[in-house]
Amino acid sequence: MTHSYATLERLQSQNAVLRETVVLNSDIQLAAWYNNCDTVTVESDHHTLSLYVADGYESYQKTPHGWKNGGGPDRFCLMPQSCESTWDIRGDLSFVHLYCTDQHLKRIGEQIWDRSPVAIQLEEKSFADDAKITALYRQFLLSCDWQQPANQLTLSSASTLLLTHLIQNYASVQWRLPSVTGGLAPSVLRNVLAWIDANLSQPLTLADLAAQAALSEYHFARMFRQSTGLAPHQYVMQRRMDHAEQLVRNTALPLTDIALACGFSSASHFSNRFKRVQGVTPSQLRASHLR
């Protein structure tokens, strides 16, 4: 059952414009917003990471000492659950929200440190800077189409990395990360790679892949990279493109069917991604191959 996020519902009842949203595996949700000339108070049973994409210079937060501002592109705000905050948006603001629950944080804590934390208390942050957070959300969350099933793995992996970073740097308890001593066992790696190839048409998630190795998502991702030199989402996209190239060159399948077989629900999205990798569109490659 999909979690209902109070902050999203609250903003929808205000002047904010919801440009796009996607629910990831485990019910973590992303939402892209635009707002202007709005005052809103939120207090939720979930955590909200707010990432400023553009503008935001006239965004103010109410404090005991008056209104405080400091917004702008790449600033972030962290609003832990049960933390009430009031905002006055007096100019253009484009931003992305990541919504998650306490259970999501605890699950990630378990995956990283192999023991269940009693509680993870996030710090409240306003108009803060963090180069790692900026790099993650600009490189991954903003660079791909949220509605494409083929991008689900990239979005869920980036969201897990963001939450891991928050736990490490903005939680009440700091933890020491375990060291990776090796990659996946050869037989496990072979099984995972074969399973990926057999399921390229599906919207694969990190949880799907980790389940094949009977590992947590966090440990699987680190061990997979150790074994292959690539993050899981990078490897999966590379296999999608390799498979697509073979189908374009060696079959007469319609390009729409090839797109679906490689996990893309849109032929245009498939064509754009293919051209980025191959330098030519699928139709151009097929035409040159038939000469």
mmCIF file of N, CA and C in Angstrom, residues 10-114:
data_model
loop_
_atom_site.group_PDB
_atom_site.id
_atom_site.type_symbol
_atom_site.label_atom_id
_atom_site.label_comp_id
_atom_site.label_asym_id
_atom_site.label_seq_id
_atom_site.Cartn_x
_atom_site.Cartn_y
_atom_site.Cartn_z
ATOM 1 N N ARG A 10 -0.529 18.668 1.665
ATOM 2 C CA ARG A 10 -0.650 20.048 2.151
ATOM 3 C C ARG A 10 -0.299 21.040 1.049
ATOM 4 N N LEU A 11 0.804 20.790 0.338
ATOM 5 C CA LEU A 11 1.207 21.706 -0.735
ATOM 6 C C LEU A 11 0.184 21.725 -1.864
ATOM 7 N N GLN A 12 -0.412 20.567 -2.146
ATOM 8 C CA GLN A 12 -1.421 20.524 -3.213
ATOM 9 C C GLN A 12 -2.650 21.356 -2.863
ATOM 10 N N SER A 13 -2.890 21.565 -1.574
ATOM 11 C CA SER A 13 -4.044 22.371 -1.162
ATOM 12 C C SER A 13 -3.720 23.865 -1.158
ATOM 13 N N GLN A 14 -2.442 24.199 -1.409
ATOM 14 C CA GLN A 14 -2.002 25.595 -1.424
ATOM 15 C C GLN A 14 -1.821 26.063 -2.878
ATOM 16 N N ASN A 15 -0.933 27.045 -3.086
ATOM 17 C CA ASN A 15 -0.699 27.562 -4.435
ATOM 18 C C ASN A 15 0.333 26.751 -5.210
ATOM 19 N N ALA A 16 1.020 25.836 -4.543
ATOM 20 C CA ALA A 16 2.111 25.101 -5.175
ATOM 21 C C ALA A 16 1.604 24.293 -6.368
ATOM 22 N N VAL A 17 2.423 24.236 -7.412
ATOM 23 C CA VAL A 17 2.099 23.482 -8.623
ATOM 24 C C VAL A 17 2.953 22.211 -8.649
ATOM 25 N N LEU A 18 2.303 21.049 -8.645
ATOM 26 C CA LEU A 18 3.011 19.774 -8.715
ATOM 27 C C LEU A 18 3.326 19.469 -10.171
ATOM 28 N N ARG A 19 4.602 19.562 -10.525
ATOM 29 C CA ARG A 19 5.002 19.358 -11.920
ATOM 30 C C ARG A 19 5.150 17.883 -12.265
ATOM 31 N N GLU A 20 5.617 17.102 -11.294
ATOM 32 C CA GLU A 20 5.854 15.689 -11.565
ATOM 33 C C GLU A 20 6.045 14.960 -10.242
ATOM 34 N N THR A 21 5.667 13.689 -10.209
ATOM 35 C CA THR A 21 5.916 12.889 -9.013
ATOM 36 C C THR A 21 6.088 11.436 -9.408
ATOM 37 N N VAL A 22 6.805 10.691 -8.580
ATOM 38 C CA VAL A 22 6.995 9.261 -8.816
ATOM 39 C C VAL A 22 7.160 8.576 -7.469
ATOM 40 N N VAL A 23 6.514 7.425 -7.314
ATOM 41 C CA VAL A 23 6.664 6.596 -6.121
ATOM 42 C C VAL A 23 7.672 5.502 -6.440
ATOM 43 N N LEU A 24 8.753 5.443 -5.669
ATOM 44 C CA LEU A 24 9.800 4.461 -5.895
ATOM 45 C C LEU A 24 9.506 3.180 -5.113
ATOM 46 N N ASN A 25 10.345 2.176 -5.322
ATOM 47 C CA ASN A 25 10.180 0.964 -4.527
ATOM 48 C C ASN A 25 10.316 1.324 -3.045
ATOM 49 N N SER A 26 9.643 0.597 -2.198
ATOM 50 C CA SER A 26 9.591 0.861 -0.748
ATOM 51 C C SER A 26 8.761 2.100 -0.412
ATOM 52 N N ASP A 27 8.086 2.675 -1.416
ATOM 53 C CA ASP A 27 7.164 3.809 -1.195
ATOM 54 C C ASP A 27 7.843 5.147 -0.917
ATOM 55 N N ILE A 28 9.152 5.243 -1.056
ATOM 56 C CA ILE A 28 9.785 6.566 -1.057
ATOM 57 C C ILE A 28 9.217 7.335 -2.255
ATOM 58 N N GLN A 29 8.945 8.621 -2.084
ATOM 59 C CA GLN A 29 8.313 9.388 -3.160
ATOM 60 C C GLN A 29 9.108 10.646 -3.468
ATOM 61 N N LEU A 30 9.218 10.953 -4.765
ATOM 62 C CA LEU A 30 9.824 12.190 -5.233
ATOM 63 C C LEU A 30 8.733 13.074 -5.817
ATOM 64 N N ALA A 31 8.869 14.383 -5.615
ATOM 65 C CA ALA A 31 7.901 15.322 -6.190
ATOM 66 C C ALA A 31 8.633 16.578 -6.629
ATOM 67 N N ALA A 32 8.360 17.031 -7.848
ATOM 68 C CA ALA A 32 8.940 18.269 -8.374
ATOM 69 C C ALA A 32 7.875 19.358 -8.317
ATOM 70 N N TRP A 33 8.223 20.496 -7.703
ATOM 71 C CA TRP A 33 7.253 21.557 -7.436
ATOM 72 C C TRP A 33 7.706 22.899 -8.005
ATOM 73 N N TYR A 34 6.702 23.759 -8.213
ATOM 74 C CA TYR A 34 6.934 25.194 -8.439
ATOM 75 C C TYR A 34 5.994 25.942 -7.495
ATOM 76 N N ASN A 35 6.501 27.029 -6.895
ATOM 77 C CA ASN A 35 5.636 27.816 -6.017
ATOM 78 C C ASN A 35 6.027 29.287 -6.088
ATOM 79 N N ASN A 36 5.068 30.143 -5.746
ATOM 80 C CA ASN A 36 5.273 31.590 -5.705
ATOM 81 C C ASN A 36 4.091 32.199 -4.952
ATOM 82 N N CYS A 37 4.377 33.201 -4.144
ATOM 83 C CA CYS A 37 3.329 33.908 -3.403
ATOM 84 C C CYS A 37 2.459 32.930 -2.611
ATOM 85 N N ASP A 38 3.074 32.287 -1.631
ATOM 86 C CA ASP A 38 2.368 31.270 -0.863
ATOM 87 C C ASP A 38 2.932 31.243 0.556
ATOM 88 N N THR A 39 2.070 31.031 1.527
ATOM 89 C CA THR A 39 2.503 30.810 2.911
ATOM 90 C C THR A 39 1.939 29.476 3.358
ATOM 91 N N VAL A 40 2.795 28.608 3.859
ATOM 92 C CA VAL A 40 2.360 27.253 4.199
ATOM 93 C C VAL A 40 3.044 26.799 5.484
ATOM 94 N N THR A 41 2.281 26.119 6.330
ATOM 95 C CA THR A 41 2.805 25.499 7.546
ATOM 96 C C THR A 41 2.676 23.988 7.421
ATOM 97 N N VAL A 42 3.755 23.262 7.694
ATOM 98 C CA VAL A 42 3.720 21.806 7.597
ATOM 99 C C VAL A 42 4.224 21.185 8.896
ATOM 100 N N GLU A 43 3.565 20.114 9.293
ATOM 101 C CA GLU A 43 4.033 19.242 10.375
ATOM 102 C C GLU A 43 3.576 17.845 10.005
ATOM 103 N N SER A 44 4.521 16.923 9.820
ATOM 104 C CA SER A 44 4.183 15.648 9.201
ATOM 105 C C SER A 44 4.682 14.465 10.014
ATOM 106 N N ASP A 45 4.134 13.294 9.689
ATOM 107 C CA ASP A 45 4.587 12.049 10.300
ATOM 108 C C ASP A 45 5.657 11.387 9.435
ATOM 109 N N HIS A 46 6.326 12.205 8.624
ATOM 110 C CA HIS A 46 7.377 11.685 7.738
ATOM 111 C C HIS A 46 8.482 12.725 7.621
ATOM 112 N N HIS A 47 9.584 12.339 6.994
ATOM 113 C CA HIS A 47 10.710 13.243 6.775
ATOM 114 C C HIS A 47 10.634 13.821 5.363
ATOM 115 N N THR A 48 11.088 15.057 5.204
ATOM 116 C CA THR A 48 11.101 15.716 3.896
ATOM 117 C C THR A 48 12.474 16.331 3.650
ATOM 118 N N LEU A 49 13.094 15.953 2.542
ATOM 119 C CA LEU A 49 14.317 16.604 2.076
ATOM 120 C C LEU A 49 13.924 17.492 0.909
ATOM 121 N N SER A 50 14.143 18.800 1.059
ATOM 122 C CA SER A 50 13.766 19.771 0.038
ATOM 123 C C SER A 50 15.018 20.282 -0.665
ATOM 124 N N LEU A 51 15.058 20.135 -1.981
ATOM 125 C CA LEU A 51 16.229 20.496 -2.784
ATOM 126 C C LEU A 51 15.854 21.631 -3.725
ATOM 127 N N TYR A 52 16.502 22.762 -3.590
ATOM 128 C CA TYR A 52 16.185 23.922 -4.419
ATOM 129 C C TYR A 52 16.841 23.768 -5.789
ATOM 130 N N VAL A 53 16.014 23.748 -6.825
ATOM 131 C CA VAL A 53 16.508 23.551 -8.190
ATOM 132 C C VAL A 53 16.808 24.891 -8.859
ATOM 133 N N ALA A 54 15.887 25.847 -8.739
ATOM 134 C CA ALA A 54 16.065 27.170 -9.360
ATOM 135 C C ALA A 54 15.374 28.233 -8.512
ATOM 136 N N ASP A 55 15.947 29.441 -8.545
ATOM 137 C CA ASP A 55 15.406 30.592 -7.805
ATOM 138 C C ASP A 55 15.375 30.286 -6.292
ATOM 139 N N GLY A 56 14.363 30.777 -5.592
ATOM 140 C CA GLY A 56 14.267 30.545 -4.154
ATOM 141 C C GLY A 56 14.888 31.630 -3.302
ATOM 142 N N TYR A 57 15.336 32.726 -3.934
ATOM 143 C CA TYR A 57 16.007 33.793 -3.184
ATOM 144 C C TYR A 57 15.049 34.522 -2.245
ATOM 145 N N GLU A 58 13.731 34.445 -2.581
ATOM 146 C CA GLU A 58 12.725 35.116 -1.756
ATOM 147 C C GLU A 58 11.901 34.098 -0.966
ATOM 148 N N SER A 59 12.561 33.038 -0.510
ATOM 149 C CA SER A 59 11.909 32.041 0.344
ATOM 150 C C SER A 59 12.300 32.328 1.794
ATOM 151 N N TYR A 60 11.320 32.392 2.672
ATOM 152 C CA TYR A 60 11.558 32.744 4.072
ATOM 153 C C TYR A 60 10.975 31.676 4.990
ATOM 154 N N GLN A 61 11.696 31.395 6.079
ATOM 155 C CA GLN A 61 11.196 30.500 7.111
ATOM 156 C C GLN A 61 10.945 31.292 8.386
ATOM 157 N N LYS A 62 9.830 30.992 9.037
ATOM 158 C CA LYS A 62 9.506 31.678 10.287
ATOM 159 C C LYS A 62 10.349 31.106 11.423
ATOM 160 N N THR A 63 10.988 31.975 12.187
ATOM 161 C CA THR A 63 11.790 31.567 13.341
ATOM 162 C C THR A 63 11.325 32.352 14.565
ATOM 163 N N PRO A 64 11.760 31.964 15.777
ATOM 164 C CA PRO A 64 11.389 32.741 16.976
ATOM 165 C C PRO A 64 11.867 34.185 16.921
ATOM 166 N N HIS A 65 12.827 34.467 16.031
ATOM 167 C CA HIS A 65 13.393 35.819 15.926
ATOM 168 C C HIS A 65 12.953 36.548 14.656
ATOM 169 N N GLY A 66 11.912 36.019 14.004
ATOM 170 C CA GLY A 66 11.435 36.660 12.785
ATOM 171 C C GLY A 66 11.659 35.773 11.568
ATOM 172 N N TRP A 67 11.438 36.350 10.386
ATOM 173 C CA TRP A 67 11.566 35.586 9.145
ATOM 174 C C TRP A 67 13.028 35.535 8.710
ATOM 175 N N LYS A 68 13.474 34.335 8.327
ATOM 176 C CA LYS A 68 14.857 34.109 7.902
ATOM 177 C C LYS A 68 14.849 33.618 6.464
ATOM 178 N N ASN A 69 15.753 34.184 5.645
ATOM 179 C CA ASN A 69 15.876 33.625 4.296
ATOM 180 C C ASN A 69 17.340 33.297 4.022
ATOM 181 N N GLY A 70 17.593 32.722 2.870
ATOM 182 C CA GLY A 70 18.927 32.238 2.526
ATOM 183 C C GLY A 70 18.842 31.199 1.431
ATOM 184 N N GLY A 71 17.682 31.180 0.758
ATOM 185 C CA GLY A 71 17.477 30.195 -0.291
ATOM 186 C C GLY A 71 18.197 30.552 -1.573
ATOM 187 N N GLY A 72 18.233 29.601 -2.485
ATOM 188 C CA GLY A 72 18.862 29.769 -3.787
ATOM 189 C C GLY A 72 19.126 28.400 -4.380
ATOM 190 N N PRO A 73 19.485 28.334 -5.654
ATOM 191 C CA PRO A 73 19.760 27.040 -6.289
ATOM 192 C C PRO A 73 20.787 26.230 -5.500
ATOM 193 N N ASP A 74 20.506 24.948 -5.346
ATOM 194 C CA ASP A 74 21.370 23.962 -4.675
ATOM 195 C C ASP A 74 21.364 24.064 -3.153
ATOM 196 N N ARG A 75 20.584 24.956 -2.571
ATOM 197 C CA ARG A 75 20.388 24.928 -1.128
ATOM 198 C C ARG A 75 19.416 23.786 -0.809
ATOM 199 N N PHE A 76 19.498 23.264 0.407
ATOM 200 C CA PHE A 76 18.549 22.231 0.803
ATOM 201 C C PHE A 76 18.007 22.518 2.187
ATOM 202 N N CYS A 77 16.807 22.002 2.444
ATOM 203 C CA CYS A 77 16.186 22.072 3.757
ATOM 204 C C CYS A 77 15.810 20.651 4.168
ATOM 205 N N LEU A 78 16.008 20.329 5.419
ATOM 206 C CA LEU A 78 15.679 19.016 5.950
ATOM 207 C C LEU A 78 14.655 19.193 7.061
ATOM 208 N N MET A 79 13.479 18.612 6.848
ATOM 209 C CA MET A 79 12.377 18.754 7.807
ATOM 210 C C MET A 79 12.044 17.382 8.378
ATOM 211 N N PRO A 80 12.565 17.071 9.569
ATOM 212 C CA PRO A 80 12.278 15.773 10.188
ATOM 213 C C PRO A 80 10.803 15.643 10.545
ATOM 214 N N GLN A 81 10.373 14.418 10.760
ATOM 215 C CA GLN A 81 8.972 14.200 11.135
ATOM 216 C C GLN A 81 8.659 14.884 12.465
ATOM 217 N N SER A 82 7.403 15.303 12.600
ATOM 218 C CA SER A 82 6.887 15.965 13.811
ATOM 219 C C SER A 82 7.523 17.324 14.059
ATOM 220 N N CYS A 83 8.223 17.858 13.062
ATOM 221 C CA CYS A 83 8.859 19.173 13.200
ATOM 222 C C CYS A 83 8.027 20.190 12.419
ATOM 223 N N GLU A 84 7.368 21.122 13.127
ATOM 224 C CA GLU A 84 6.524 22.105 12.448
ATOM 225 C C GLU A 84 7.376 23.233 11.882
ATOM 226 N N SER A 85 7.069 23.621 10.661
ATOM 227 C CA SER A 85 7.786 24.745 10.055
ATOM 228 C C SER A 85 6.821 25.546 9.187
ATOM 229 N N THR A 86 7.041 26.864 9.166
ATOM 230 C CA THR A 86 6.191 27.770 8.386
ATOM 231 C C THR A 86 7.054 28.516 7.386
ATOM 232 N N TRP A 87 6.574 28.560 6.127
ATOM 233 C CA TRP A 87 7.351 29.121 5.024
ATOM 234 C C TRP A 87 6.537 30.184 4.299
ATOM 235 N N ASP A 88 7.227 31.229 3.904
ATOM 236 C CA ASP A 88 6.613 32.308 3.130
ATOM 237 C C ASP A 88 7.398 32.424 1.827
ATOM 238 N N ILE A 89 6.764 32.033 0.718
ATOM 239 C CA ILE A 89 7.416 32.044 -0.599
ATOM 240 C C ILE A 89 6.986 33.315 -1.319
ATOM 241 N N ARG A 90 7.918 34.266 -1.435
ATOM 242 C CA ARG A 90 7.573 35.587 -1.974
ATOM 243 C C ARG A 90 8.055 35.786 -3.409
ATOM 244 N N GLY A 91 8.709 34.784 -3.959
ATOM 245 C CA GLY A 91 9.184 34.852 -5.342
ATOM 246 C C GLY A 91 9.208 33.456 -5.937
ATOM 247 N N ASP A 92 9.658 33.350 -7.179
ATOM 248 C CA ASP A 92 9.698 32.054 -7.862
ATOM 249 C C ASP A 92 10.568 31.058 -7.093
ATOM 250 N N LEU A 93 10.108 29.806 -7.046
ATOM 251 C CA LEU A 93 10.879 28.728 -6.439
ATOM 252 C C LEU A 93 10.545 27.411 -7.119
ATOM 253 N N SER A 94 11.561 26.763 -7.686
ATOM 254 C CA SER A 94 11.424 25.401 -8.212
ATOM 255 C C SER A 94 12.222 24.478 -7.307
ATOM 256 N N PHE A 95 11.597 23.419 -6.861
ATOM 257 C CA PHE A 95 12.267 22.549 -5.900
ATOM 258 C C PHE A 95 11.788 21.113 -6.045
ATOM 259 N N VAL A 96 12.611 20.193 -5.523
ATOM 260 C CA VAL A 96 12.277 18.772 -5.497
ATOM 261 C C VAL A 96 12.176 18.338 -4.043
ATOM 262 N N HIS A 97 11.129 17.596 -3.719
ATOM 263 C CA HIS A 97 10.987 17.003 -2.398
ATOM 264 C C HIS A 97 11.218 15.498 -2.477
ATOM 265 N N LEU A 98 11.923 14.970 -1.496
ATOM 266 C CA LEU A 98 12.030 13.529 -1.289
ATOM 267 C C LEU A 98 11.341 13.229 0.033
ATOM 268 N N TYR A 99 10.300 12.371 -0.010
ATOM 269 C CA TYR A 99 9.537 12.028 1.185
ATOM 270 C C TYR A 99 9.868 10.597 1.608
ATOM 271 N N CYS A 100 10.131 10.403 2.900
ATOM 272 C CA CYS A 100 10.385 9.061 3.411
ATOM 273 C C CYS A 100 9.920 8.977 4.859
ATOM 274 N N THR A 101 9.806 7.785 5.368
ATOM 275 C CA THR A 101 9.352 7.571 6.737
ATOM 276 C C THR A 101 10.524 7.168 7.634
ATOM 277 N N ASP A 102 10.239 7.115 8.926
ATOM 278 C CA ASP A 102 11.244 6.650 9.879
ATOM 279 C C ASP A 102 11.653 5.214 9.568
ATOM 280 N N GLN A 103 10.709 4.417 9.096
ATOM 281 C CA GLN A 103 11.007 3.023 8.768
ATOM 282 C C GLN A 103 12.008 2.930 7.621
ATOM 283 N N HIS A 104 11.909 3.847 6.649
ATOM 284 C CA HIS A 104 12.891 3.856 5.559
ATOM 285 C C HIS A 104 14.296 4.091 6.115
ATOM 286 N N LEU A 105 14.425 5.051 7.018
ATOM 287 C CA LEU A 105 15.745 5.346 7.591
ATOM 288 C C LEU A 105 16.270 4.158 8.388
ATOM 289 N N LYS A 106 15.401 3.539 9.184
ATOM 290 C CA LYS A 106 15.835 2.394 9.981
ATOM 291 C C LYS A 106 16.258 1.233 9.091
ATOM 292 N N ARG A 107 15.527 1.036 8.003
ATOM 293 C CA ARG A 107 15.868 -0.055 7.080
ATOM 294 C C ARG A 107 17.234 0.177 6.458
ATOM 295 N N ILE A 108 17.505 1.427 6.084
ATOM 296 C CA ILE A 108 18.818 1.734 5.515
ATOM 297 C C ILE A 108 19.906 1.575 6.574
ATOM 298 N N GLY A 109 19.595 1.977 7.807
ATOM 299 C CA GLY A 109 20.544 1.767 8.893
ATOM 300 C C GLY A 109 20.877 0.295 9.072
ATOM 301 N N GLU A 110 19.861 -0.559 8.979
ATOM 302 C CA GLU A 110 20.075 -2.001 9.098
ATOM 303 C C GLU A 110 20.923 -2.526 7.953
ATOM 304 N N GLN A 111 20.655 -2.028 6.753
ATOM 305 C CA GLN A 111 21.399 -2.494 5.583
ATOM 306 C C GLN A 111 22.872 -2.116 5.657
ATOM 307 N N ILE A 112 23.139 -0.922 6.183
ATOM 308 C CA ILE A 112 24.526 -0.444 6.222
ATOM 309 C C ILE A 112 25.303 -1.082 7.367
ATOM 310 N N TRP A 113 24.680 -1.124 8.549
ATOM 311 C CA TRP A 113 25.446 -1.500 9.742
ATOM 312 C C TRP A 113 25.063 -2.857 10.319
ATOM 313 N N ASP A 114 24.146 -3.570 9.627
ATOM 314 C CA ASP A 114 23.793 -4.933 10.026
ATOM 315 C C ASP A 114 23.246 -5.023 11.450
#
